[in-house]
PDB file of C-alpha atoms and ligand atoms in Angstrom:
ATOM      1  CA  UNK A 110       1.479 -24.418  12.919  1.00 88.00           C
ATOM      2  CA  UNK A 111       1.204 -21.785  10.252  1.00 98.00           C
ATOM      3  CA  UNK A 112       3.947 -20.601   7.936  1.00 98.00           C
ATOM      4  CA  UNK A 113       4.795 -17.089   9.122  1.00 98.00           C
ATOM      5  CA  UNK A 114       4.913 -14.807   6.094  1.00 98.00           C
ATOM      6  CA  UNK A 115       8.060 -12.750   6.503  1.00 98.00           C
ATOM      7  CA  UNK A 116       7.164  -9.411   4.936  1.00 98.00           C
ATOM      8  CA  UNK A 117      10.352  -7.813   6.149  1.00 98.00           C
ATOM      9  CA  UNK A 118      12.571 -10.167   4.195  1.00 98.00           C
ATOM     10  CA  UNK A 119      10.310 -10.168   1.099  1.00 98.00           C
ATOM     11  CA  UNK A 120      10.372  -6.353   1.148  1.00 98.00           C
ATOM     12  CA  UNK A 121      14.176  -6.397   1.372  1.00 98.00           C
ATOM     13  CA  UNK A 122      14.304  -8.813  -1.548  1.00 98.00           C
ATOM     14  CA  UNK A 123      11.983  -6.638  -3.673  1.00 98.00           C
ATOM     15  CA  UNK A 124      14.020  -3.547  -2.837  1.00 98.00           C
ATOM     16  CA  UNK A 125      17.315  -5.185  -3.691  1.00 98.00           C
ATOM     17  CA  UNK A 126      15.880  -6.349  -7.045  1.00 98.00           C
ATOM     18  CA  UNK A 127      14.818  -2.759  -7.737  1.00 98.00           C
ATOM     19  CA  UNK A 128      18.313  -1.535  -6.858  1.00 98.00           C
ATOM     20  CA  UNK A 129      19.836  -3.926  -9.402  1.00 98.00           C
ATOM     21  CA  UNK A 130      17.302  -3.016 -12.099  1.00 98.00           C
ATOM     22  CA  UNK A 131      17.936   0.685 -11.421  1.00 98.00           C
ATOM     23  CA  UNK A 132      21.653   0.213 -12.057  1.00 98.00           C
ATOM     24  CA  UNK A 133      20.846  -1.452 -15.387  1.00 98.00           C
ATOM     25  CA  UNK A 134      18.349   1.277 -16.315  1.00 98.00           C
ATOM     26  CA  UNK A 135      20.960   3.955 -15.598  1.00 98.00           C
ATOM     27  CA  UNK A 136      23.691   2.140 -17.543  1.00 98.00           C
ATOM     28  CA  UNK A 137      21.491   1.056 -20.418  1.00 97.00           C
ATOM     29  CA  UNK A 138      19.272   4.068 -21.015  1.00 97.00           C
ATOM     30  CA  UNK A 139      20.696   6.808 -18.796  1.00 98.00           C
ATOM     31  CA  UNK A 140      17.481   7.027 -16.774  1.00 98.00           C
ATOM     32  CA  UNK A 141      17.525   7.429 -12.994  1.00 98.00           C
ATOM     33  CA  UNK A 142      14.099   6.964 -11.402  1.00 98.00           C
ATOM     34  CA  UNK A 143      13.096  10.046  -9.388  1.00 98.00           C
ATOM     35  CA  UNK A 144      10.524  10.303  -6.601  1.00 98.00           C
ATOM     36  CA  UNK A 145       9.234  13.541  -5.079  1.00 98.00           C
ATOM     37  CA  UNK A 146       7.527  13.328  -1.708  1.00 97.00           C
ATOM     38  CA  UNK A 147       5.470  16.345  -0.653  1.00 98.00           C
ATOM     39  CA  UNK A 148       4.673  16.865   3.018  1.00 97.00           C
ATOM     40  CA  UNK A 149       2.500  19.693   4.309  1.00 98.00           C
ATOM     41  CA  UNK A 150       2.556  20.314   8.062  1.00 96.00           C
ATOM     42  CA  UNK A 151       4.392  18.486  10.818  1.00 88.00           C
ATOM     43  CA  UNK A 152       2.297  15.424  11.650  1.00 91.00           C
ATOM     44  CA  UNK A 153       4.855  13.219  13.467  1.00 91.00           C
ATOM     45  CA  UNK A 154       3.685   9.943  11.864  1.00 90.00           C
ATOM     46  CA  UNK A 155       3.808  11.511   8.390  1.00 93.00           C
ATOM     47  CA  UNK A 156       7.344  12.771   9.052  1.00 92.00           C
ATOM     48  CA  UNK A 157       8.463   9.233   9.908  1.00 92.00           C
ATOM     49  CA  UNK A 158       6.847   7.848   6.729  1.00 92.00           C
ATOM     50  CA  UNK A 159       8.484  10.541   4.594  1.00 93.00           C
ATOM     51  CA  UNK A 160      11.883   9.831   6.131  1.00 94.00           C
ATOM     52  CA  UNK A 161      11.427   6.116   5.420  1.00 94.00           C
ATOM     53  CA  UNK A 162      10.532   6.810   1.796  1.00 95.00           C
ATOM     54  CA  UNK A 163      13.589   9.016   1.336  1.00 95.00           C
ATOM     55  CA  UNK A 164      15.888   6.346   2.798  1.00 96.00           C
ATOM     56  CA  UNK A 165      14.317   3.711   0.534  1.00 97.00           C
ATOM     57  CA  UNK A 166      14.906   5.922  -2.537  1.00 97.00           C
ATOM     58  CA  UNK A 167      18.545   6.431  -1.632  1.00 96.00           C
ATOM     59  CA  UNK A 168      19.027   2.715  -1.095  1.00 97.00           C
ATOM     60  CA  UNK A 169      17.441   1.967  -4.472  1.00 98.00           C
ATOM     61  CA  UNK A 170      19.667   4.485  -6.265  1.00 98.00           C
ATOM     62  CA  UNK A 171      16.742   6.795  -7.088  1.00 98.00           C
ATOM     63  CA  UNK A 172      16.807  10.546  -7.214  1.00 98.00           C
ATOM     64  CA  UNK A 173      14.853  11.646  -4.159  1.00 97.00           C
ATOM     65  CA  UNK A 174      13.239  15.029  -3.572  1.00 97.00           C
ATOM     66  CA  UNK A 175      11.600  15.880  -0.299  1.00 96.00           C
ATOM     67  CA  UNK A 176       9.428  19.005  -0.291  1.00 97.00           C
ATOM     68  CA  UNK A 177       8.283  20.028   3.170  1.00 96.00           C
ATOM     69  CA  UNK A 178       5.930  22.966   3.688  1.00 98.00           C
ATOM     70  CA  UNK A 179       4.343  24.597   6.729  1.00 97.00           C
ATOM     71  CA  UNK A 180       0.764  23.571   7.598  1.00 97.00           C
ATOM     72  CA  UNK A 181      -0.519  27.000   6.485  1.00 97.00           C
ATOM     73  CA  UNK A 182       0.500  26.462   2.832  1.00 98.00           C
ATOM     74  CA  UNK A 183      -2.177  27.790   0.486  1.00 98.00           C
ATOM     75  CA  UNK A 184      -3.940  25.352  -1.845  1.00 98.00           C
ATOM     76  CA  UNK A 185      -2.984  27.399  -4.911  1.00 98.00           C
ATOM     77  CA  UNK A 186       0.691  27.221  -3.877  1.00 98.00           C
ATOM     78  CA  UNK A 187       0.511  23.454  -3.409  1.00 98.00           C
ATOM     79  CA  UNK A 188      -1.132  23.092  -6.820  1.00 98.00           C
ATOM     80  CA  UNK A 189       1.734  25.180  -8.228  1.00 98.00           C
ATOM     81  CA  UNK A 190       4.333  22.848  -6.649  1.00 98.00           C
ATOM     82  CA  UNK A 191       2.610  19.798  -8.124  1.00 98.00           C
ATOM     83  CA  UNK A 192       2.379  21.406 -11.522  1.00 98.00           C
ATOM     84  CA  UNK A 193       6.149  22.014 -11.464  1.00 98.00           C
ATOM     85  CA  UNK A 194       6.785  18.394 -10.491  1.00 98.00           C
ATOM     86  CA  UNK A 195       4.402  17.209 -13.231  1.00 98.00           C
ATOM     87  CA  UNK A 196       6.611  19.033 -15.744  1.00 98.00           C
ATOM     88  CA  UNK A 197       9.960  17.974 -14.266  1.00 98.00           C
ATOM     89  CA  UNK A 198      11.516  15.239 -16.438  1.00 97.00           C
ATOM     90  CA  UNK A 199      13.765  14.023 -13.626  1.00 98.00           C
ATOM     91  CA  UNK A 200      10.737  13.181 -11.477  1.00 98.00           C
ATOM     92  CA  UNK A 201       8.817  10.020 -12.384  1.00 98.00           C
ATOM     93  CA  UNK A 202       6.806   9.621  -9.189  1.00 98.00           C
ATOM     94  CA  UNK A 203       4.967  12.205  -7.084  1.00 98.00           C
ATOM     95  CA  UNK A 204       3.557  11.365  -3.702  1.00 97.00           C
ATOM     96  CA  UNK A 205       1.616  13.783  -1.535  1.00 98.00           C
ATOM     97  CA  UNK A 206       1.695  12.509   2.017  1.00 97.00           C
ATOM     98  CA  UNK A 207      -1.840  12.176   3.395  1.00 96.00           C
ATOM     99  CA  UNK A 208      -3.661  13.286   5.473  1.00 95.00           C
ATOM    100  CA  UNK A 209      -3.346  16.917   4.410  1.00 97.00           C
ATOM    101  CA  UNK A 210      -4.295  19.800   6.732  1.00 97.00           C
ATOM    102  CA  UNK A 211      -8.066  20.378   6.739  1.00 96.00           C
ATOM    103  CA  UNK A 212      -8.080  23.558   4.652  1.00 97.00           C
ATOM    104  CA  UNK A 213      -6.623  21.646   1.686  1.00 98.00           C
ATOM    105  CA  UNK A 214      -8.932  19.623  -0.566  1.00 98.00           C
ATOM    106  CA  UNK A 215      -7.180  16.220  -0.790  1.00 98.00           C
ATOM    107  CA  UNK A 216      -9.233  15.053  -3.776  1.00 98.00           C
ATOM    108  CA  UNK A 217      -8.391  18.165  -5.737  1.00 98.00           C
ATOM    109  CA  UNK A 218      -4.686  17.854  -4.869  1.00 98.00           C
ATOM    110  CA  UNK A 219      -4.512  14.152  -5.803  1.00 98.00           C
ATOM    111  CA  UNK A 220      -6.375  14.853  -9.045  1.00 98.00           C
ATOM    112  CA  UNK A 221      -3.808  17.504  -9.974  1.00 98.00           C
ATOM    113  CA  UNK A 222      -0.995  14.920 -10.087  1.00 98.00           C
ATOM    114  CA  UNK A 223      -0.110  13.694 -13.572  1.00 98.00           C
ATOM    115  CA  UNK A 224      -1.665  10.176 -13.418  1.00 98.00           C
ATOM    116  CA  UNK A 225       1.431   8.484 -14.850  1.00 98.00           C
ATOM    117  CA  UNK A 226       3.413   9.998 -11.963  1.00 98.00           C
ATOM    118  CA  UNK A 227       0.801   9.054  -9.347  1.00 98.00           C
ATOM    119  CA  UNK A 228       2.825   6.210  -7.823  1.00 98.00           C
ATOM    120  CA  UNK A 229       0.392   5.946  -4.886  1.00 98.00           C
ATOM    121  CA  UNK A 230      -2.309   4.851  -7.348  1.00 98.00           C
ATOM    122  CA  UNK A 231      -4.887   7.195  -5.782  1.00 98.00           C
ATOM    123  CA  UNK A 232      -5.728   9.341  -8.839  1.00 98.00           C
ATOM    124  CA  UNK A 233      -9.196   8.513 -10.246  1.00 98.00           C
ATOM    125  CA  UNK A 234      -7.529   7.636 -13.581  1.00 98.00           C
ATOM    126  CA  UNK A 235      -5.451   4.934 -11.856  1.00 98.00           C
ATOM    127  CA  UNK A 236      -8.435   3.756  -9.807  1.00 98.00           C
ATOM    128  CA  UNK A 237     -10.518   3.550 -12.999  1.00 98.00           C
ATOM    129  CA  UNK A 238      -7.764   1.666 -14.835  1.00 98.00           C
ATOM    130  CA  UNK A 239      -7.651  -0.885 -12.011  1.00 98.00           C
ATOM    131  CA  UNK A 240     -11.435  -1.294 -12.116  1.00 97.00           C
ATOM    132  CA  UNK A 241     -11.517  -1.667 -15.876  1.00 97.00           C
ATOM    133  CA  UNK A 242      -8.832  -4.343 -15.864  1.00 96.00           C
ATOM    134  CA  UNK A 243      -6.067  -2.257 -17.440  1.00 97.00           C
ATOM    135  CA  UNK A 244      -4.218  -1.228 -14.271  1.00 97.00           C
ATOM    136  CA  UNK A 245      -1.379   1.283 -14.467  1.00 97.00           C
ATOM    137  CA  UNK A 246      -0.218   2.337 -10.951  1.00 98.00           C
ATOM    138  CA  UNK A 247      -1.884   0.369  -8.161  1.00 98.00           C
ATOM    139  CA  UNK A 248      -2.201   1.302  -4.495  1.00 98.00           C
ATOM    140  CA  UNK A 249       0.957   0.141  -2.705  1.00 98.00           C
ATOM    141  CA  UNK A 250      -0.418  -1.689   0.360  1.00 98.00           C
ATOM    142  CA  UNK A 251      -2.815  -4.024  -1.510  1.00 98.00           C
ATOM    143  CA  UNK A 252      -0.189  -4.508  -4.214  1.00 98.00           C
ATOM    144  CA  UNK A 253       2.200  -5.568  -1.446  1.00 98.00           C
ATOM    145  CA  UNK A 254      -0.323  -8.157  -0.263  1.00 99.00           C
ATOM    146  CA  UNK A 255      -0.543  -9.679  -3.757  1.00 99.00           C
ATOM    147  CA  UNK A 256       3.266  -9.725  -3.902  1.00 98.00           C
ATOM    148  CA  UNK A 257       3.431 -11.585  -0.577  1.00 98.00           C
ATOM    149  CA  UNK A 258       0.922 -14.192  -1.795  1.00 99.00           C
ATOM    150  CA  UNK A 259       2.892 -14.653  -5.012  1.00 98.00           C
ATOM    151  CA  UNK A 260       6.293 -14.903  -3.340  1.00 98.00           C
ATOM    152  CA  UNK A 261       4.907 -17.603  -1.028  1.00 98.00           C
ATOM    153  CA  UNK A 262       3.367 -19.409  -4.016  1.00 98.00           C
ATOM    154  CA  UNK A 263      -0.119 -19.104  -2.566  1.00 98.00           C
ATOM    155  CA  UNK A 264      -2.596 -19.637  -5.377  1.00 98.00           C
ATOM    156  CA  UNK A 265      -5.343 -17.030  -5.776  1.00 98.00           C
ATOM    157  CA  UNK A 266      -7.359 -18.388  -8.706  1.00 98.00           C
ATOM    158  CA  UNK A 267     -10.669 -19.931  -7.671  1.00 98.00           C
ATOM    159  CA  UNK A 268     -10.136 -19.169  -3.973  1.00 98.00           C
ATOM    160  CA  UNK A 269     -12.716 -17.607  -1.650  1.00 98.00           C
ATOM    161  CA  UNK A 270     -11.155 -14.313  -0.580  1.00 99.00           C
ATOM    162  CA  UNK A 271     -12.775 -12.289   2.185  1.00 99.00           C
ATOM    163  CA  UNK A 272     -11.598  -8.763   2.967  1.00 99.00           C
ATOM    164  CA  UNK A 273     -12.689  -7.051   6.176  1.00 99.00           C
ATOM    165  CA  UNK A 274     -12.568  -3.313   5.426  1.00 98.00           C
ATOM    166  CA  UNK A 275     -13.653  -1.311   2.381  1.00 98.00           C
ATOM    167  CA  UNK A 276     -11.325   1.697   2.409  1.00 98.00           C
ATOM    168  CA  UNK A 277     -10.277   3.322  -0.841  1.00 97.00           C
ATOM    169  CA  UNK A 278      -6.603   2.657  -0.165  1.00 97.00           C
ATOM    170  CA  UNK A 279      -6.728  -0.985   0.990  1.00 98.00           C
ATOM    171  CA  UNK A 280     -10.022  -2.931   0.891  1.00 98.00           C
ATOM    172  CA  UNK A 281     -11.523  -1.745  -2.395  1.00 98.00           C
ATOM    173  CA  UNK A 282      -8.384  -1.830  -4.569  1.00 98.00           C
ATOM    174  CA  UNK A 283      -7.403  -5.192  -3.071  1.00 98.00           C
ATOM    175  CA  UNK A 284     -10.837  -6.560  -4.016  1.00 98.00           C
ATOM    176  CA  UNK A 285     -10.197  -5.560  -7.639  1.00 98.00           C
ATOM    177  CA  UNK A 286      -6.688  -7.041  -7.631  1.00 98.00           C
ATOM    178  CA  UNK A 287      -7.906 -10.359  -6.229  1.00 98.00           C
ATOM    179  CA  UNK A 288     -10.806 -10.378  -8.689  1.00 98.00           C
ATOM    180  CA  UNK A 289      -8.438  -9.836 -11.590  1.00 98.00           C
ATOM    181  CA  UNK A 290      -6.509 -12.861 -10.321  1.00 98.00           C
ATOM    182  CA  UNK A 291      -9.731 -14.903 -10.435  1.00 98.00           C
ATOM    183  CA  UNK A 292     -10.586 -15.147  -6.738  1.00 98.00           C
ATOM    184  CA  UNK A 293     -14.200 -15.044  -5.572  1.00 99.00           C
ATOM    185  CA  UNK A 294     -14.173 -11.895  -3.491  1.00 99.00           C
ATOM    186  CA  UNK A 295     -16.355 -10.723  -0.594  1.00 99.00           C
ATOM    187  CA  UNK A 296     -15.814  -7.316   0.999  1.00 99.00           C
ATOM    188  CA  UNK A 297     -17.068  -6.861   4.572  1.00 99.00           C
ATOM    189  CA  UNK A 298     -17.545  -3.668   6.558  1.00 98.00           C
ATOM    190  CA  UNK A 299     -19.186  -2.317   9.709  1.00 98.00           C
ATOM    191  CA  UNK A 300     -22.700  -3.095   8.460  1.00 98.00           C
ATOM    192  CA  UNK A 301     -21.938  -6.679   7.448  1.00 98.00           C
ATOM    193  CA  UNK A 302     -24.260  -9.093   9.235  1.00 98.00           C
ATOM    194  CA  UNK A 303     -22.948 -12.354  10.718  1.00 98.00           C
ATOM    195  CA  UNK A 304     -19.363 -11.339  10.013  1.00 98.00           C
ATOM    196  CA  UNK A 305     -17.909 -14.532  11.493  1.00 98.00           C
ATOM    197  CA  UNK A 306     -19.985 -16.668   9.136  1.00 98.00           C
ATOM    198  CA  UNK A 307     -18.594 -14.780   6.175  1.00 98.00           C
ATOM    199  CA  UNK A 308     -14.968 -14.790   7.350  1.00 99.00           C
ATOM    200  CA  UNK A 309     -15.157 -18.542   8.074  1.00 98.00           C
ATOM    201  CA  UNK A 310     -15.733 -19.134   4.354  1.00 98.00           C
ATOM    202  CA  UNK A 311     -12.397 -17.554   3.464  1.00 99.00           C
ATOM    203  CA  UNK A 312      -9.496 -19.441   1.954  1.00 99.00           C
ATOM    204  CA  UNK A 313      -7.709 -16.091   1.982  1.00 99.00           C
ATOM    205  CA  UNK A 314      -8.789 -13.750   4.785  1.00 99.00           C
ATOM    206  CA  UNK A 315      -7.548 -10.166   4.805  1.00 99.00           C
ATOM    207  CA  UNK A 316      -8.138  -8.013   7.874  1.00 99.00           C
ATOM    208  CA  UNK A 317      -7.965  -4.285   7.102  1.00 98.00           C
ATOM    209  CA  UNK A 318     -10.403  -2.760   9.575  1.00 98.00           C
ATOM    210  CA  UNK A 319      -8.127  -0.917  11.989  1.00 98.00           C
ATOM    211  CA  UNK A 320      -9.693  -2.768  14.961  1.00 98.00           C
ATOM    212  CA  UNK A 321      -7.176  -4.359  17.334  1.00 97.00           C
ATOM    213  CA  UNK A 322      -7.373  -8.171  17.322  1.00 98.00           C
ATOM    214  CA  UNK A 323     -10.975  -8.256  16.064  1.00 98.00           C
ATOM    215  CA  UNK A 324     -10.391 -11.433  14.030  1.00 98.00           C
ATOM    216  CA  UNK A 325     -10.653 -14.233  16.581  1.00 98.00           C
ATOM    217  CA  UNK A 326      -9.943 -17.923  16.169  1.00 98.00           C
ATOM    218  CA  UNK A 327     -13.675 -18.671  15.876  1.00 98.00           C
ATOM    219  CA  UNK A 328     -13.822 -16.527  12.713  1.00 98.00           C
ATOM    220  CA  UNK A 329     -11.193 -18.450  10.759  1.00 98.00           C
ATOM    221  CA  UNK A 330     -11.463 -21.666   8.758  1.00 98.00           C
ATOM    222  CA  UNK A 331      -8.766 -24.250   9.345  1.00 98.00           C
ATOM    223  CA  UNK A 332      -6.052 -23.962   6.706  1.00 98.00           C
ATOM    224  CA  UNK A 333      -6.904 -20.368   5.734  1.00 98.00           C
ATOM    225  CA  UNK A 334      -4.258 -17.867   4.643  1.00 99.00           C
ATOM    226  CA  UNK A 335      -4.580 -14.888   7.000  1.00 99.00           C
ATOM    227  CA  UNK A 336      -3.243 -11.465   6.040  1.00 99.00           C
ATOM    228  CA  UNK A 337      -3.252  -8.780   8.719  1.00 98.00           C
ATOM    229  CA  UNK A 338      -3.082  -5.193   7.475  1.00 98.00           C
ATOM    230  CA  UNK A 339      -4.010  -3.554  10.776  1.00 98.00           C
ATOM    231  CA  UNK A 340      -1.650  -1.274  12.638  1.00 96.00           C
ATOM    232  CA  UNK A 341      -3.130  -0.384  16.021  1.00 96.00           C
ATOM    233  CA  UNK A 342      -1.671   0.764  19.338  1.00 93.00           C
ATOM    234  CA  UNK A 343      -2.839  -0.781  22.587  1.00 92.00           C
ATOM    235  CA  UNK A 344      -3.344   1.604  25.548  1.00 93.00           C
ATOM    236  CA  UNK A 345       0.104   0.432  26.745  1.00 94.00           C
ATOM    237  CA  UNK A 346       1.599   1.481  23.416  1.00 92.00           C
ATOM    238  CA  UNK A 347       2.042  -2.055  22.045  1.00 93.00           C
ATOM    239  CA  UNK A 348       1.643  -2.529  18.278  1.00 95.00           C
ATOM    240  CA  UNK A 349      -1.358  -4.763  17.533  1.00 97.00           C
ATOM    241  CA  UNK A 350      -2.751  -6.115  14.296  1.00 98.00           C
ATOM    242  CA  UNK A 351      -6.415  -6.693  13.444  1.00 98.00           C
ATOM    243  CA  UNK A 352      -5.903 -10.433  14.011  1.00 98.00           C
ATOM    244  CA  UNK A 353      -5.649 -12.135  17.421  1.00 98.00           C
ATOM    245  CA  UNK A 354      -2.411 -13.791  16.337  1.00 98.00           C
ATOM    246  CA  UNK A 355      -2.077 -16.332  19.153  1.00 97.00           C
ATOM    247  CA  UNK A 356      -5.608 -17.684  18.575  1.00 98.00           C
ATOM    248  CA  UNK A 357      -5.500 -17.665  14.795  1.00 98.00           C
ATOM    249  CA  UNK A 358      -1.961 -18.837  14.070  1.00 98.00           C
ATOM    250  CA  UNK A 359      -2.582 -22.493  15.063  1.00 98.00           C
ATOM    251  CA  UNK A 360      -5.505 -22.653  12.608  1.00 98.00           C
ATOM    252  CA  UNK A 361      -3.999 -20.869   9.640  1.00 98.00           C
ATOM    253  CA  UNK A 362      -1.833 -22.362   6.906  1.00 98.00           C
ATOM    254  CA  UNK A 363      -0.026 -19.008   6.472  1.00 99.00           C
ATOM    255  CA  UNK A 364      -0.217 -15.809   8.498  1.00 99.00           C
ATOM    256  CA  UNK A 365       1.420 -12.379   8.473  1.00 98.00           C
ATOM    257  CA  UNK A 366       2.745 -11.024  11.770  1.00 98.00           C
ATOM    258  CA  UNK A 367       2.380  -7.418  12.968  1.00 98.00           C
ATOM    259  CA  UNK A 368       4.888  -5.864  12.756  1.00 96.00           C
ATOM    260  CA  UNK A 369       6.948  -7.414   9.949  1.00 97.00           C
ATOM    261  CA  UNK A 370       4.146  -8.636   7.678  1.00 98.00           C
ATOM    262  CA  UNK A 371       2.269  -6.329   5.315  1.00 98.00           C
ATOM    263  CA  UNK A 372       3.783  -3.127   6.752  1.00 97.00           C
ATOM    264  CA  UNK A 373       7.254  -3.244   5.118  1.00 97.00           C
ATOM    265  CA  UNK A 374       5.729  -4.134   1.733  1.00 98.00           C
ATOM    266  CA  UNK A 375       4.123  -0.720   1.231  1.00 97.00           C
ATOM    267  CA  UNK A 376       7.393   1.181   0.736  1.00 97.00           C
ATOM    268  CA  UNK A 377       8.821  -1.691  -1.313  1.00 98.00           C
ATOM    269  CA  UNK A 378       5.873  -1.440  -3.724  1.00 98.00           C
ATOM    270  CA  UNK A 379       6.252   2.335  -3.874  1.00 98.00           C
ATOM    271  CA  UNK A 380       9.789   1.707  -5.135  1.00 98.00           C
ATOM    272  CA  UNK A 381       8.404  -0.771  -7.699  1.00 98.00           C
ATOM    273  CA  UNK A 382       5.784   1.739  -8.924  1.00 98.00           C
ATOM    274  CA  UNK A 383       8.378   4.528  -9.202  1.00 98.00           C
ATOM    275  CA  UNK A 384      10.803   2.256 -11.037  1.00 98.00           C
ATOM    276  CA  UNK A 385       8.028   1.224 -13.443  1.00 98.00           C
ATOM    277  CA  UNK A 386       7.068   4.869 -14.040  1.00 98.00           C
ATOM    278  CA  UNK A 387      10.655   5.581 -15.126  1.00 98.00           C
ATOM    279  CA  UNK A 388      11.134   2.340 -17.042  1.00 97.00           C
ATOM    280  CA  UNK A 389       7.924   2.785 -19.067  1.00 92.00           C
ATOM    281  CA  UNK A 390       9.155   6.054 -20.630  1.00 77.00           C
TER     282      UNK A 390
HETATM  283  P1  NAD B 649     -10.213   2.822   7.292  1.00 59.89           P
HETATM  284  O1  NAD B 649     -10.425   3.253   8.704  1.00 59.89           O
HETATM  285  O2  NAD B 649     -10.227   3.816   6.195  1.00 59.89           O
HETATM  286  O3  NAD B 649     -11.297   1.712   6.939  1.00 59.89           O
HETATM  287  C1  NAD B 649     -11.610   0.687   7.814  1.00 59.89           C
HETATM  288  C2  NAD B 649     -12.637  -0.216   7.171  1.00 59.89           C
HETATM  289  O4  NAD B 649     -12.883  -1.294   8.036  1.00 59.89           O
HETATM  290  C3  NAD B 649     -13.969   0.463   6.905  1.00 59.89           C
HETATM  291  O5  NAD B 649     -14.383   0.113   5.594  1.00 59.89           O
HETATM  292  C4  NAD B 649     -14.913  -0.134   7.942  1.00 59.89           C
HETATM  293  O6  NAD B 649     -16.226  -0.335   7.421  1.00 59.89           O
HETATM  294  C5  NAD B 649     -14.270  -1.480   8.231  1.00 59.89           C
HETATM  295  N1  NAD B 649     -14.475  -1.851   9.644  1.00 59.89           N
HETATM  296  C6  NAD B 649     -14.098  -1.180  10.742  1.00 59.89           C
HETATM  297  N2  NAD B 649     -14.483  -1.835  11.846  1.00 59.89           N
HETATM  298  C7  NAD B 649     -15.112  -2.950  11.448  1.00 59.89           C
HETATM  299  C8  NAD B 649     -15.736  -4.017  12.121  1.00 59.89           C
HETATM  300  N3  NAD B 649     -15.781  -4.064  13.445  1.00 59.89           N
HETATM  301  N4  NAD B 649     -16.297  -5.002  11.380  1.00 59.89           N
HETATM  302  C9  NAD B 649     -16.249  -4.965  10.030  1.00 59.89           C
HETATM  303  N5  NAD B 649     -15.658  -3.968   9.321  1.00 59.89           N
HETATM  304  C10 NAD B 649     -15.095  -2.978  10.031  1.00 59.89           C
HETATM  305  O7  NAD B 649      -8.885   1.966   7.328  1.00 59.89           O
HETATM  306  P2  NAD B 649      -7.639   1.748   6.318  1.00 59.89           P
HETATM  307  O8  NAD B 649      -7.016   3.049   6.000  1.00 59.89           O
HETATM  308  O9  NAD B 649      -8.013   0.815   5.218  1.00 59.89           O
HETATM  309  O10 NAD B 649      -6.687   0.968   7.335  1.00 59.89           O
HETATM  310  C11 NAD B 649      -7.078  -0.223   7.961  1.00 59.89           C
HETATM  311  C12 NAD B 649      -5.957  -0.666   8.883  1.00 59.89           C
HETATM  312  O11 NAD B 649      -4.813  -0.953   8.093  1.00 59.89           O
HETATM  313  C13 NAD B 649      -5.520   0.384   9.895  1.00 59.89           C
HETATM  314  O12 NAD B 649      -5.126  -0.266  11.085  1.00 59.89           O
HETATM  315  C14 NAD B 649      -4.323   1.013   9.247  1.00 59.89           C
HETATM  316  O13 NAD B 649      -3.420   1.559  10.178  1.00 59.89           O
HETATM  317  C15 NAD B 649      -3.735  -0.165   8.519  1.00 59.89           C
HETATM  318  N6  NAD B 649      -2.948   0.193   7.315  1.00 59.89           N
HETATM  319  C16 NAD B 649      -1.711  -0.364   7.198  1.00 59.89           C
HETATM  320  C17 NAD B 649      -0.960  -0.085   6.078  1.00 59.89           C
HETATM  321  C18 NAD B 649       0.405  -0.717   5.955  1.00 59.89           C
HETATM  322  O14 NAD B 649       0.660  -1.701   6.546  1.00 59.89           O
HETATM  323  N7  NAD B 649       1.298  -0.200   5.204  1.00 59.89           N
HETATM  324  C19 NAD B 649      -1.441   0.764   5.081  1.00 59.89           C
HETATM  325  C20 NAD B 649      -2.717   1.283   5.225  1.00 59.89           C
HETATM  326  C21 NAD B 649      -3.477   0.974   6.347  1.00 59.89           C
END
């Protein structure tokens, strides 16, 4: 029987610590962390995420600005909005909700954010800092995974870590974070041969492929720590992870459920990054 990693309660703990530290920052130095979230268009999932981020800011005692624009917003106007936020001293974190409508160049928009305010950790400056071992803001979902491992006292140093998925927001930054914590890291993807052989080597196995229940029991070593990043919907509308939980749980030493595992950590780490952006001033 595996220990079920309770991401919901760890996220609540992290957020309540940030609330306390925010009170002290306000009292001690008169600084209130401020986060601006920019949403272009009316993608329903993005609206839910933006609402969640606003609620988290309010709970943490942050200043929260929500800027919502119609899908037709011109790129030059969006760049103008970001430039204003870059120069606004009350705003320490800027997040542009992705995906953006097709006519907007996401790379160009992300690159226009002042890197020290890029609390998503997507700006090439932050990506480069992570790769060079001098990280500043790190991508929230992989950072949340490291936080979960730490809070459960799961050692990383010297472990075989295997990540399934090489996206720029999860797999790749997580590989760098685990490497900086002295794991031996393998990153798998759609062209990986004999995937099960590779995943069976893992002491720490992270599934971030976006493929419902693709990690079967036969792919997991006994005693492995299994982290499931996947958020998938079954045809019946049920939320499914990338890990076949019922098969894998009896083998694992620790496992994250979906929902309630990695998911809640992302917003918690966004609060941490925004707090740090304000506290570093
Ligand atoms: P992505 O689609 O950008 O990348 C998926 C990666 O998985 C690719 O590198 C691909 O090569 C690899 N992959 C896909 N199928 C594979 C297979 N059969 N075998 C081996 N590799 C395979 O995905 P992403 O944005 O990194 O997201 C991955 C999953 O994590 C999604 O389900 C997403 O919803 C979820 N997600 C959750 C959070 C959160 O919990 N807060 C955040 C981001 C992403």
